[in-house]
Coordinates of C-alpha atoms and ligand atoms in Angstrom, one line a residue:
M1344 CA -49.1 22.8 3.2
K1345 CA -51.9 20.5 4.8
K1346 CA -51.1 17.4 6.7
L1347 CA -53.6 14.4 5.7
L1348 CA -53.1 11.3 8.0
L1349 CA -54.2 8.2 6.7
I1350 CA -55.5 5.0 9.2
S1351 CA -55.7 1.9 9.2
P1352 CA -57.3 0.5 12.4
L1353 CA -57.0 -2.2 14.3
A1354 CA -59.7 -5.0 14.2
T1355 CA -59.5 -5.7 17.8
K1356 CA -61.6 -9.0 18.2
S1357 CA -59.7 -10.3 14.7
L1358 CA -57.8 -14.1 16.0
L1359 CA -55.3 -12.8 14.1
G1360 CA -55.5 -8.7 14.5
G1361 CA -52.5 -7.6 15.6
D1362 CA -50.6 -10.5 16.2
F1363 CA -46.9 -11.2 14.6
Y1364 CA -48.3 -13.8 11.3
F1365 CA -50.5 -10.8 10.8
R1366 CA -48.4 -7.7 10.5
L1367 CA -49.4 -7.4 7.1
P1368 CA -48.6 -3.9 5.3
T1369 CA -52.0 -2.0 4.6
L1370 CA -51.9 -1.4 0.6
G1371 CA -54.7 0.4 0.0
L1372 CA -53.9 3.1 1.9
L1373 CA -50.3 3.4 0.5
K1374 CA -51.9 3.5 -2.7
V1375 CA -53.7 6.3 -1.4
A1376 CA -50.5 8.1 -0.5
A1377 CA -49.2 7.6 -3.9
L1378 CA -52.5 9.6 -5.8
T1379 CA -51.8 12.5 -3.0
P1380 CA -50.0 15.4 -5.1
P1381 CA -46.3 16.3 -3.6
D1382 CA -48.4 19.3 -1.4
W1383 CA -49.4 17.7 1.1
E1384 CA -47.8 16.0 4.4
L1385 CA -48.6 12.9 4.5
K1386 CA -48.6 10.2 7.1
I1387 CA -49.9 7.2 7.7
S1388 CA -50.3 5.6 10.6
D1389 CA -51.4 1.6 10.8
E1390 CA -52.9 0.3 14.8
K1391 CA -51.8 -3.7 13.8
V1392 CA -48.1 -2.9 14.0
E1393 CA -48.1 0.5 16.4
P1394 CA -50.8 2.7 19.3
L1395 CA -52.4 5.8 17.5
D1396 CA -51.6 8.7 18.9
L1397 CA -54.6 10.1 19.3
N1398 CA -53.2 13.6 19.7
E1399 CA -51.2 13.5 16.8
S1400 CA -52.2 16.7 14.2
A1401 CA -54.1 16.7 10.3
D1402 CA -56.0 19.1 8.5
L1403 CA -57.8 15.8 7.1
V1404 CA -58.0 12.3 8.3
G1405 CA -58.1 9.2 5.7
I1406 CA -59.8 6.4 7.5
T1407 CA -59.6 2.6 5.6
A1408 CA -61.6 -0.2 6.9
M1409 CA -62.1 -3.9 6.3
T1410 CA -65.4 -5.0 8.1
P1411 CA -63.8 -6.2 10.8
A1412 CA -62.6 -2.8 11.8
V1413 CA -64.9 -0.9 10.7
S1414 CA -66.1 -0.6 14.7
R1415 CA -62.6 0.4 15.9
A1416 CA -62.7 3.1 12.2
Y1417 CA -65.9 4.4 13.6
Q1418 CA -64.3 5.3 16.7
I1419 CA -61.4 7.3 15.8
A1420 CA -63.3 9.0 13.2
D1421 CA -65.5 10.3 15.7
H1422 CA -62.9 11.6 17.8
Y1423 CA -61.1 13.3 15.2
R1424 CA -64.1 15.0 14.5
A1425 CA -65.2 16.0 17.8
K1426 CA -62.0 18.2 17.5
G1427 CA -63.4 19.6 14.3
I1428 CA -61.3 17.7 11.7
K1429 CA -62.8 16.4 9.3
V1430 CA -62.6 13.0 7.8
V1431 CA -62.8 11.2 4.6
M1432 CA -63.5 7.3 5.3
G1433 CA -62.7 4.4 2.1
G1434 CA -61.9 1.3 1.8
M1435 CA -63.9 -2.3 1.8
H1436 CA -67.1 -1.6 4.5
A1437 CA -67.3 2.2 3.9
S1438 CA -67.8 1.8 0.3
K1439 CA -70.6 -1.1 0.9
L1440 CA -72.3 0.8 3.2
P1441 CA -71.8 4.3 2.9
Q1442 CA -74.7 6.0 4.4
E1443 CA -73.9 4.1 7.8
A1444 CA -69.9 5.4 7.4
L1445 CA -71.3 9.4 7.3
K1446 CA -73.1 9.1 10.1
H1447 CA -68.7 9.2 11.9
C1448 CA -67.6 11.1 9.5
D1449 CA -67.9 13.7 6.7
S1450 CA -66.9 12.1 3.2
V1451 CA -66.9 8.9 1.5
V1452 CA -65.2 7.0 -1.4
V1453 CA -66.6 4.5 -2.5
G1454 CA -64.2 2.3 -4.2
E1455 CA -61.4 2.9 -6.0
A1456 CA -60.0 6.2 -5.0
E1457 CA -58.0 6.5 -8.3
G1458 CA -59.7 9.0 -10.3
L1459 CA -62.0 10.3 -6.8
W1460 CA -59.5 11.1 -4.7
T1461 CA -57.6 14.3 -5.5
N1462 CA -60.9 15.7 -6.2
V1463 CA -61.4 15.1 -2.4
L1464 CA -58.0 17.3 -1.6
E1465 CA -59.0 20.1 -3.8
D1466 CA -63.1 19.9 -2.8
F1467 CA -61.5 20.0 1.1
K1468 CA -59.5 23.3 0.0
K1469 CA -62.1 24.8 -1.3
G1470 CA -64.0 23.7 2.0
E1471 CA -66.4 22.1 -0.5
L1472 CA -66.3 18.3 0.5
K1473 CA -69.1 16.6 -0.9
S1474 CA -70.1 13.1 0.5
I1475 CA -70.2 11.0 -1.1
Y1476 CA -67.8 10.0 -4.3
K1477 CA -68.0 7.6 -6.6
H1478 CA -67.2 6.1 -9.8
T1479 CA -69.9 5.6 -12.9
T1480 CA -67.9 3.1 -14.6
F1481 CA -64.2 0.8 -12.6
P1482 CA -61.0 3.2 -13.5
S1483 CA -58.5 2.1 -15.7
L1484 CA -55.7 0.8 -14.3
A1485 CA -53.0 2.6 -16.9
N1486 CA -50.4 4.4 -15.2
L1487 CA -50.7 3.9 -11.8
P1488 CA -48.6 5.9 -9.1
I1489 CA -45.9 3.9 -7.8
P1490 CA -46.3 2.8 -4.0
N1491 CA -43.2 4.5 -1.8
W1492 CA -42.8 1.7 0.3
N1493 CA -40.5 4.5 2.2
I1494 CA -43.1 5.6 4.2
Y1495 CA -43.3 2.0 5.6
R1496 CA -39.7 1.8 6.6
D1497 CA -39.3 2.2 10.1
K1498 CA -42.9 0.1 10.3
K1499 CA -42.9 -3.3 12.3
Y1500 CA -44.4 -5.3 9.4
L1501 CA -43.1 -8.4 8.1
P1502 CA -40.8 -8.6 5.2
V1503 CA -42.9 -8.1 2.5
H1504 CA -44.1 -6.1 -0.2
F1505 CA -47.5 -6.5 -1.4
V1506 CA -47.9 -6.1 -5.4
E1507 CA -51.2 -5.7 -7.3
T1508 CA -51.5 -7.0 -11.1
T1509 CA -55.4 -7.3 -11.1
R1510 CA -58.6 -6.4 -10.3
G1511 CA -61.9 -8.0 -10.1
C1512 CA -62.9 -11.1 -10.3
P1513 CA -65.7 -12.5 -12.8
H1514 CA -66.8 -15.6 -10.4
D1515 CA -69.3 -13.8 -7.9
C1516 CA -68.9 -16.5 -4.8
E1517 CA -71.9 -15.9 -3.2
F1518 CA -69.3 -14.8 0.2
C1519 CA -67.3 -12.9 -1.5
S1520 CA -66.7 -9.2 -1.8
V1521 CA -64.4 -9.5 -5.1
T1522 CA -66.9 -9.3 -7.5
N1523 CA -69.7 -7.0 -6.0
S1524 CA -66.5 -4.4 -5.5
F1525 CA -64.0 -4.8 -8.1
G1526 CA -66.6 -5.5 -11.4
G1527 CA -67.0 -9.0 -12.6
K1528 CA -64.3 -8.4 -15.5
F1529 CA -60.2 -9.2 -14.8
R1530 CA -59.0 -5.9 -14.8
N1531 CA -55.2 -6.2 -16.2
R1532 CA -52.5 -3.1 -14.9
P1533 CA -50.2 -3.4 -17.9
V1534 CA -47.3 -5.1 -17.8
D1535 CA -44.3 -2.8 -17.7
E1536 CA -46.2 -1.1 -15.0
V1537 CA -45.6 -3.8 -12.8
E1538 CA -43.0 -4.3 -14.0
R1539 CA -41.3 -1.7 -12.9
E1540 CA -42.8 -1.4 -9.9
I1541 CA -40.8 -5.1 -9.2
Q1542 CA -37.4 -3.2 -10.4
N1543 CA -38.2 0.1 -7.9
L1544 CA -38.4 -2.8 -4.4
K1545 CA -35.7 -2.5 -2.3
P1546 CA -35.2 -5.6 -0.5
F1547 CA -35.5 -5.7 3.3
D1548 CA -33.0 -5.2 6.0
G1549 CA -32.3 -7.1 9.5
R1550 CA -32.7 -10.6 10.7
F1551 CA -35.1 -12.1 8.2
T1552 CA -33.4 -14.4 5.5
L1553 CA -35.7 -13.5 2.8
K1554 CA -35.4 -10.9 2.3
N1555 CA -37.2 -9.7 -1.0
V1556 CA -40.8 -11.2 0.1
V1557 CA -43.2 -10.1 -2.8
F1558 CA -47.0 -10.8 -2.2
F1559 CA -49.2 -10.4 -5.4
V1560 CA -52.2 -9.8 -3.2
D1561 CA -54.9 -10.4 -6.3
D1562 CA -57.4 -12.4 -6.0
N1563 CA -56.3 -14.7 -8.5
I1564 CA -52.7 -14.6 -10.0
I1565 CA -53.8 -16.5 -13.3
S1566 CA -56.9 -14.7 -14.0
N1567 CA -56.1 -13.6 -17.8
K1568 CA -53.6 -16.8 -18.5
T1569 CA -52.3 -15.2 -21.1
Y1570 CA -51.3 -11.8 -18.9
A1571 CA -50.0 -14.2 -16.8
K1572 CA -47.6 -15.7 -19.0
E1573 CA -46.2 -12.9 -19.9
F1574 CA -46.1 -11.1 -16.4
L1575 CA -44.2 -14.0 -15.0
R1576 CA -42.2 -14.3 -17.6
R1577 CA -41.2 -11.1 -17.1
I1578 CA -40.2 -11.5 -13.5
I1579 CA -38.1 -14.0 -13.7
P1580 CA -35.0 -12.1 -13.9
Y1581 CA -35.7 -10.7 -10.4
N1582 CA -34.6 -12.9 -7.9
L1583 CA -37.9 -12.3 -6.3
K1584 CA -39.2 -15.5 -3.5
W1585 CA -43.5 -14.6 -4.3
L1586 CA -46.6 -15.6 -2.5
G1587 CA -50.2 -15.2 -4.8
Q1588 CA -53.8 -16.0 -4.3
T1589 CA -55.5 -18.8 -7.1
S1590 CA -57.8 -21.5 -7.8
V1591 CA -57.6 -25.0 -8.3
N1592 CA -57.5 -24.2 -12.0
I1593 CA -54.3 -23.5 -12.3
V1594 CA -53.1 -27.4 -12.7
K1595 CA -54.9 -27.3 -15.5
D1596 CA -52.0 -25.0 -17.3
D1597 CA -48.1 -26.8 -16.6
E1598 CA -47.1 -23.2 -18.3
I1599 CA -47.9 -21.5 -16.3
L1600 CA -46.9 -23.3 -13.1
D1601 CA -43.2 -23.9 -14.5
L1602 CA -43.3 -19.9 -14.8
C1603 CA -44.5 -20.0 -11.3
R1604 CA -41.5 -22.3 -10.0
K1605 CA -39.3 -20.7 -12.6
S1606 CA -40.1 -17.2 -11.0
G1607 CA -39.7 -18.1 -7.7
C1608 CA -43.3 -18.9 -6.3
M1609 CA -43.0 -19.9 -2.7
G1610 CA -46.8 -20.9 -2.2
L1611 CA -49.8 -20.2 -3.4
L1612 CA -53.3 -19.5 -1.6
I1613 CA -56.1 -21.8 -3.1
G1614 CA -59.5 -21.9 -2.0
F1615 CA -60.9 -25.0 -1.6
E1616 CA -63.3 -23.8 0.9
S1617 CA -65.4 -27.1 0.8
L1618 CA -65.1 -30.7 1.1
S1619 CA -68.8 -30.5 -0.1
H1620 CA -69.9 -30.6 -3.8
D1621 CA -73.3 -28.8 -2.3
N1622 CA -71.8 -26.5 -0.8
L1623 CA -69.2 -26.1 -3.6
S1624 CA -72.3 -25.6 -6.4
R1625 CA -74.5 -23.5 -4.1
M1626 CA -71.6 -21.1 -3.4
G1627 CA -71.0 -20.8 -6.8
K1628 CA -67.5 -22.1 -7.2
G1629 CA -69.0 -25.3 -8.4
F1630 CA -65.5 -25.2 -10.9
N1631 CA -64.4 -26.6 -7.8
K1632 CA -64.4 -30.9 -7.6
P1633 CA -63.3 -31.7 -4.1
D1634 CA -62.7 -35.4 -5.8
N1635 CA -59.4 -33.8 -7.3
Y1636 CA -58.2 -31.6 -5.0
F1637 CA -55.5 -34.7 -4.0
D1638 CA -53.7 -34.7 -7.5
V1639 CA -54.4 -30.6 -7.8
I1640 CA -52.3 -30.2 -4.7
K1641 CA -49.7 -33.5 -5.9
K1642 CA -49.3 -30.9 -9.4
V1643 CA -48.3 -27.8 -7.1
H1644 CA -46.3 -29.6 -4.7
D1645 CA -44.1 -31.6 -8.2
Y1646 CA -43.7 -27.5 -9.0
G1647 CA -42.2 -26.7 -5.7
I1648 CA -44.8 -24.7 -4.2
G1649 CA -46.4 -25.0 -1.3
I1650 CA -50.1 -24.9 -0.5
N1651 CA -51.8 -22.0 1.6
G1652 CA -55.7 -24.4 1.1
S1653 CA -58.4 -22.1 2.4
F1654 CA -61.3 -23.9 4.3
V1655 CA -65.0 -22.0 5.4
F1656 CA -66.5 -23.1 7.5
G1657 CA -70.4 -23.2 8.4
F1658 CA -72.0 -23.9 4.9
D1659 CA -75.7 -25.1 4.7
H1660 CA -74.7 -29.1 4.0
D1661 CA -72.0 -29.0 6.8
D1662 CA -72.8 -30.9 10.0
E1663 CA -71.0 -31.6 13.0
G1664 CA -68.5 -33.7 11.5
V1665 CA -67.3 -31.7 8.5
F1666 CA -64.2 -30.3 11.2
E1667 CA -62.5 -33.5 11.3
R1668 CA -63.1 -34.3 7.9
T1669 CA -61.6 -31.3 7.1
V1670 CA -58.1 -32.0 8.8
E1671 CA -58.1 -34.7 7.9
F1672 CA -57.6 -34.0 4.8
T1673 CA -55.4 -31.6 4.9
I1674 CA -52.9 -33.3 6.9
K1675 CA -53.2 -36.5 4.3
A1676 CA -53.3 -33.9 1.3
K1677 CA -50.1 -32.0 3.2
L1678 CA -50.5 -28.6 3.0
E1679 CA -48.1 -27.2 4.3
I1680 CA -50.3 -24.4 5.9
G1681 CA -54.6 -23.4 6.4
Y1682 CA -56.4 -21.0 6.4
F1683 CA -59.8 -21.8 8.5
S1684 CA -62.5 -19.1 8.5
I1685 CA -66.0 -19.4 9.7
L1686 CA -68.4 -18.6 7.1
T1687 CA -69.3 -14.5 7.4
P1688 CA -72.3 -12.4 5.5
Y1689 CA -70.1 -9.4 4.4
P1690 CA -72.3 -6.6 3.7
G1691 CA -72.5 -6.0 -0.3
T1692 CA -72.5 -10.4 -0.6
M1693 CA -75.4 -12.2 -1.7
L1694 CA -75.4 -14.3 1.5
Y1695 CA -75.9 -11.2 3.9
D1696 CA -78.7 -10.8 1.8
Q1697 CA -80.1 -14.1 1.7
F1698 CA -79.4 -14.7 5.3
N1699 CA -80.9 -11.3 6.0
S1700 CA -84.0 -12.1 4.2
E1701 CA -84.3 -15.4 6.1
G1702 CA -83.9 -13.7 9.5
R1703 CA -80.7 -16.2 9.8
I1704 CA -78.2 -12.8 10.9
I1705 CA -78.0 -13.1 14.7
D1706 CA -75.1 -10.8 15.4
R1707 CA -74.8 -7.0 13.5
D1708 CA -71.7 -6.2 15.3
W1709 CA -69.7 -5.5 13.2
S1710 CA -66.3 -6.3 15.3
R1711 CA -67.5 -9.5 15.2
Y1712 CA -67.2 -10.3 11.5
N1713 CA -64.1 -11.3 11.4
T1714 CA -64.1 -15.0 10.1
N1715 CA -63.4 -16.0 14.0
N1716 CA -66.8 -15.6 15.3
V1717 CA -71.0 -16.9 14.4
V1718 CA -73.1 -14.1 13.1
F1719 CA -76.1 -16.5 11.5
K1720 CA -77.4 -19.8 12.2
P1721 CA -76.2 -22.3 10.4
K1722 CA -78.4 -25.2 9.1
C1723 CA -76.9 -27.6 10.2
M1724 CA -75.3 -27.3 14.1
S1725 CA -75.5 -24.8 16.9
P1726 CA -73.4 -22.2 16.6
E1727 CA -71.8 -22.7 19.5
K1728 CA -70.8 -26.5 17.7
L1729 CA -69.7 -24.3 15.0
L1730 CA -67.8 -22.2 17.0
Y1731 CA -66.3 -24.6 19.0
G1732 CA -65.4 -27.1 16.0
Y1733 CA -63.5 -24.7 14.1
Y1734 CA -61.3 -23.9 17.0
D1735 CA -61.4 -27.6 17.7
A1736 CA -60.0 -27.9 13.5
L1737 CA -57.9 -24.9 14.2
K1738 CA -56.0 -26.6 16.7
S1739 CA -55.4 -30.4 16.0
F1740 CA -54.2 -28.4 11.9
H1741 CA -52.0 -26.5 14.6
S1742 CA -50.6 -30.0 17.0
Y1743 CA -47.1 -30.3 16.4
S1744 CA -48.2 -34.1 15.0
S1745 CA -50.2 -32.2 12.3
I1746 CA -47.1 -30.1 11.6
Y1747 CA -44.9 -32.7 11.3
K1748 CA -46.6 -35.1 9.0
R1749 CA -47.8 -32.0 6.4
L1750 CA -44.0 -30.5 6.1
W1751 CA -42.4 -34.1 6.8
G1752 CA -41.1 -34.4 2.8
T1753 CA -42.8 -31.4 2.2
T1754 CA -41.2 -30.5 -1.7
A1755 CA -42.0 -26.2 -0.8
K1756 CA -39.2 -24.6 0.9
W1757 CA -40.1 -25.7 4.2
N1758 CA -37.6 -22.9 6.5
F1759 CA -40.6 -20.6 5.5
F1760 CA -43.6 -23.0 5.9
L1761 CA -41.8 -24.5 9.4
P1762 CA -42.1 -20.4 11.7
M1763 CA -45.4 -20.1 9.6
N1764 CA -46.8 -23.2 11.6
L1765 CA -45.3 -22.3 14.5
G1766 CA -46.1 -18.9 14.1
F1767 CA -50.1 -19.9 14.0
R1768 CA -49.6 -22.6 16.6
Q1769 CA -48.7 -20.1 19.4
T1770 CA -51.1 -17.7 18.7
I1771 CA -54.1 -20.5 18.7
K1772 CA -52.9 -22.5 21.7
K1773 CA -52.7 -18.5 23.1
T1774 CA -56.2 -18.0 21.6
V1775 CA -58.0 -21.2 23.7
K1776 CA -56.0 -22.2 26.2
H1777 CA -58.6 -20.4 28.5
G1778 CA -61.4 -23.3 27.5
F1779 CA -62.3 -22.1 24.5
A1780 CA -63.8 -18.7 26.3
P1781 CA -65.6 -16.2 23.1
L1782 CA -62.8 -14.6 21.7
E1783 CA -64.1 -10.4 22.4
N1784 CA -63.5 -11.5 26.5
R1785 CA -60.2 -11.6 26.0
S1786 CA -59.4 -8.9 23.8
K1787 CA -59.3 -5.3 25.1
D1788 CA -60.4 -2.5 22.8
I1789 CA -57.6 0.3 23.3
A1790 CA -59.9 3.2 25.3
I1791 CA -60.0 6.2 22.9
A1792 CA -59.0 9.4 25.3
Ligands
B12_203 C1 -54.2 -8.9 1.1 C2 -55.9 -8.8 2.1 C3 -55.6 -9.2 3.3 C4 -54.4 -9.6 3.9 C5 -53.7 -7.7 4.3 C6 -54.1 -7.1 4.4 C7 -54.2 -5.1 4.7 N1 -53.2 -4.7 5.5 O1 -54.9 -4.2 3.8 C8 -54.8 -10.2 5.5 C9 -54.2 -11.3 4.8 C10 -54.0 -9.6 6.8 C11 -56.1 -10.4 5.5 C12 -56.4 -10.5 6.5 C13 -58.1 -10.7 6.4 N2 -58.9 -10.4 5.1 CO1 -58.8 -9.7 3.6 N3 -58.1 -8.9 1.1 C14 -56.5 -9.0 1.1 C15 -56.8 -9.0 0.2 C16 -56.7 -10.0 -1.3 C17 -56.0 -7.5 -0.7 C18 -56.4 -6.4 -0.6 C19 -55.3 -5.2 -1.5 O2 -54.4 -4.6 -0.8 N4 -56.5 -5.0 -1.6 C20 -55.7 -3.9 -2.9 C21 -56.1 -2.4 -2.4 C22 -55.3 -1.5 -3.4 O3 -57.3 -2.8 -2.6 P1 -58.3 -1.9 -1.0 O4 -57.4 -1.9 0.3 O5 -59.5 -1.9 -1.3 O6 -57.8 0.3 -1.2 C23 -58.4 0.2 -2.8 C24 -59.6 1.1 -2.5 O7 -60.2 0.4 -2.0 C25 -59.7 2.4 -2.2 N5 -58.9 2.4 0.0 C26 -59.1 1.6 0.5 N6 -59.4 2.6 2.0 C27 -59.2 3.8 1.6 C28 -59.5 4.8 2.6 C29 -59.5 6.3 2.3 C30 -59.2 7.3 3.2 C31 -60.0 6.9 0.3 C32 -60.1 7.3 0.1 C33 -59.8 5.1 0.2 C34 -59.4 3.7 0.6 O8 -58.3 3.0 -2.6 C35 -57.8 1.7 -2.6 C36 -56.7 1.4 -4.9 O9 -58.5 1.6 -5.1 C37 -58.4 -8.0 -0.6 C38 -59.6 -8.6 -1.7 C39 -59.2 -7.6 -3.0 N7 -59.6 -7.6 -3.7 O10 -59.0 -6.8 -2.6 C40 -59.6 -9.3 0.5 C41 -60.2 -8.6 1.7 C42 -60.0 -7.6 1.7 N8 -60.2 -9.4 2.9 C43 -60.9 -10.0 3.6 C44 -61.7 -10.6 5.1 C45 -62.9 -10.4 5.1 C46 -60.4 -10.0 4.8 C47 -60.3 -11.0 6.9 C48 -61.2 -10.5 8.1 C49 -60.9 -12.4 6.9 C50 -60.0 -13.4 5.9 N9 -60.4 -14.6 6.0 O11 -58.7 -13.1 5.9 C51 -59.1 -10.4 7.4 C52 -59.5 -10.3 8.4 C53 -58.2 -8.6 9.1 C54 -58.0 -8.3 9.8 N10 -57.8 -6.9 9.9 O12 -58.2 -8.7 11.3 C55 -62.8 -9.2 2.5 C56 -63.2 -8.2 3.5 C57 -64.5 -7.8 3.0 C58 -65.2 -6.5 4.2 N11 -66.2 -6.3 4.0 O13 -64.8 -6.2 4.9 C59 -61.9 -9.5 1.2 C60 -62.7 -7.9 0.3 C61 -61.7 -10.3 0.8 C62 -63.1 -11.0 0.1 N12 -62.8 -12.4 0.0 O14 -63.5 -10.8 0.4 N13 -57.4 -9.7 4.4
SF4_204 S1 -63.8 -16.1 -4.0 FE1 -61.6 -15.9 -5.4 S2 -63.3 -16.8 -7.5 FE2 -65.1 -16.5 -6.0 S3 -65.6 -14.1 -5.7 FE3 -63.8 -14.4 -4.3 S4 -62.1 -13.5 -5.7 FE4 -63.6 -14.7 -7.2

């Protein structure tokens, strides 16, 4: 029996890279595992939660990586290839830059593994591995094998199952990798199949009080409203506590909000991105209207659902006041949690092409493309101002007084959001306590033997 070793490398320089609150399962590799025929022995190693055993034997190694983890992925790939073991890469970064990845691996699966992976394994066995495997159209999401969560049972992840119902997004925002990776049409999985997957999830054991938390990784759970309503109705009986991602447009449909509440929605990540109309229309997210943000938030709160508000700093219309304005807004609006990022031009996005052609990219070290660093020249402030303003925003958003003001009287599950806020606060304090030294000075790469 041949042995396949699947690896998820750590993004060593990310603010939350290996931190407790980012110990989230890697669904991509679980999906690749599910596509692997049973005549393969299989192991998944995720550096976020366990040290990588570089002496682990394997006939074939598969590595996934988002951009901030790809430098580490290349180190690991080089290590295994030096031992004469073939390496296949997949995931976001290698799919965007397969020729770059091929300098470190033998083969790249561009895009979704479904419909390609079994060919890769067969070709490997025949000794005929091709350098690139690629779809001509996006694969159907019907009849996907159900991920086997037992593989992750002993890993020290946070107790949350990831489930996917949809791929793709028509909005094609300039900074985002989703449309250019999964296409501009929503592809929904058959509702019956998603329901069966949810039926199969076993509640977690252990000290965590919430044992049946699911994160729907879809970029927008209301992408197709008819589908979303049917799907939400179907999951009501399973008594889940779930989190998901959506757009401000969710408030246009009371029935969906009601179904979210009834089916156990604890919180929604909403991409507000910016308080500036100019930024929003420029990035392709003109449907976000900052004047309505308070109403949007109030309405979601009225349904007892918490909000993780996502904001990005560094757009061309952002001046040095953006940090304070944004934090003030989040406190006033009583957002249960916030996710702040520095604008990052990921390869394959329109933003990357634009900054590249304008000569504004100042850093090409992928490990710093983690949204906690500045890798481009901002228009209305210096890179240093952007970095330190971002840290200031993180610090003041996670101050005790902000946490208190945001969570006091929340209609959402405070016993979920309070520990989350405190956890982030701890990580951020650790990161900024040495006077905002650049992150990479404090993170140590794990040496490859
Ligand atoms: C859930 C999620 C997270 C979670 C969990 C990530 C994890 N552990 O997997 C958390 C919150 C931790 C996270 C963090 C980040 N994320 Co994120 N995340 C997502 C999200 C919403 C879903 C990922 C997912 O599970 N998809 C479903 C699975 C099935 O798809 P997949 O992983 O791509 O895998 C498929 C294929 O790519 C392929 N494949 C993947 N790996 C491999 C390996 C092999 C060998 C093969 C053959 C095939 C293969 O097969 C799979 C099945 O088809 C995506 C958006 C999206 N729609 O994908 C963003 C996304 C992946 N994240 C992104 C980013 C930027 C980040 C962050 C850097 C910053 C941020 N602002 O969040 C951090 C960095 C984390 C870190 N490592 O430091 C970007 C990536 C861009 C890029 N070029 O890398 C995305 C695309 C979002 C976006 N809007 O652009 N993220
Ligand atoms: S940011 Fe959200 S709405 Fe825009 S393309 Fe990405 S997933 Fe779609």
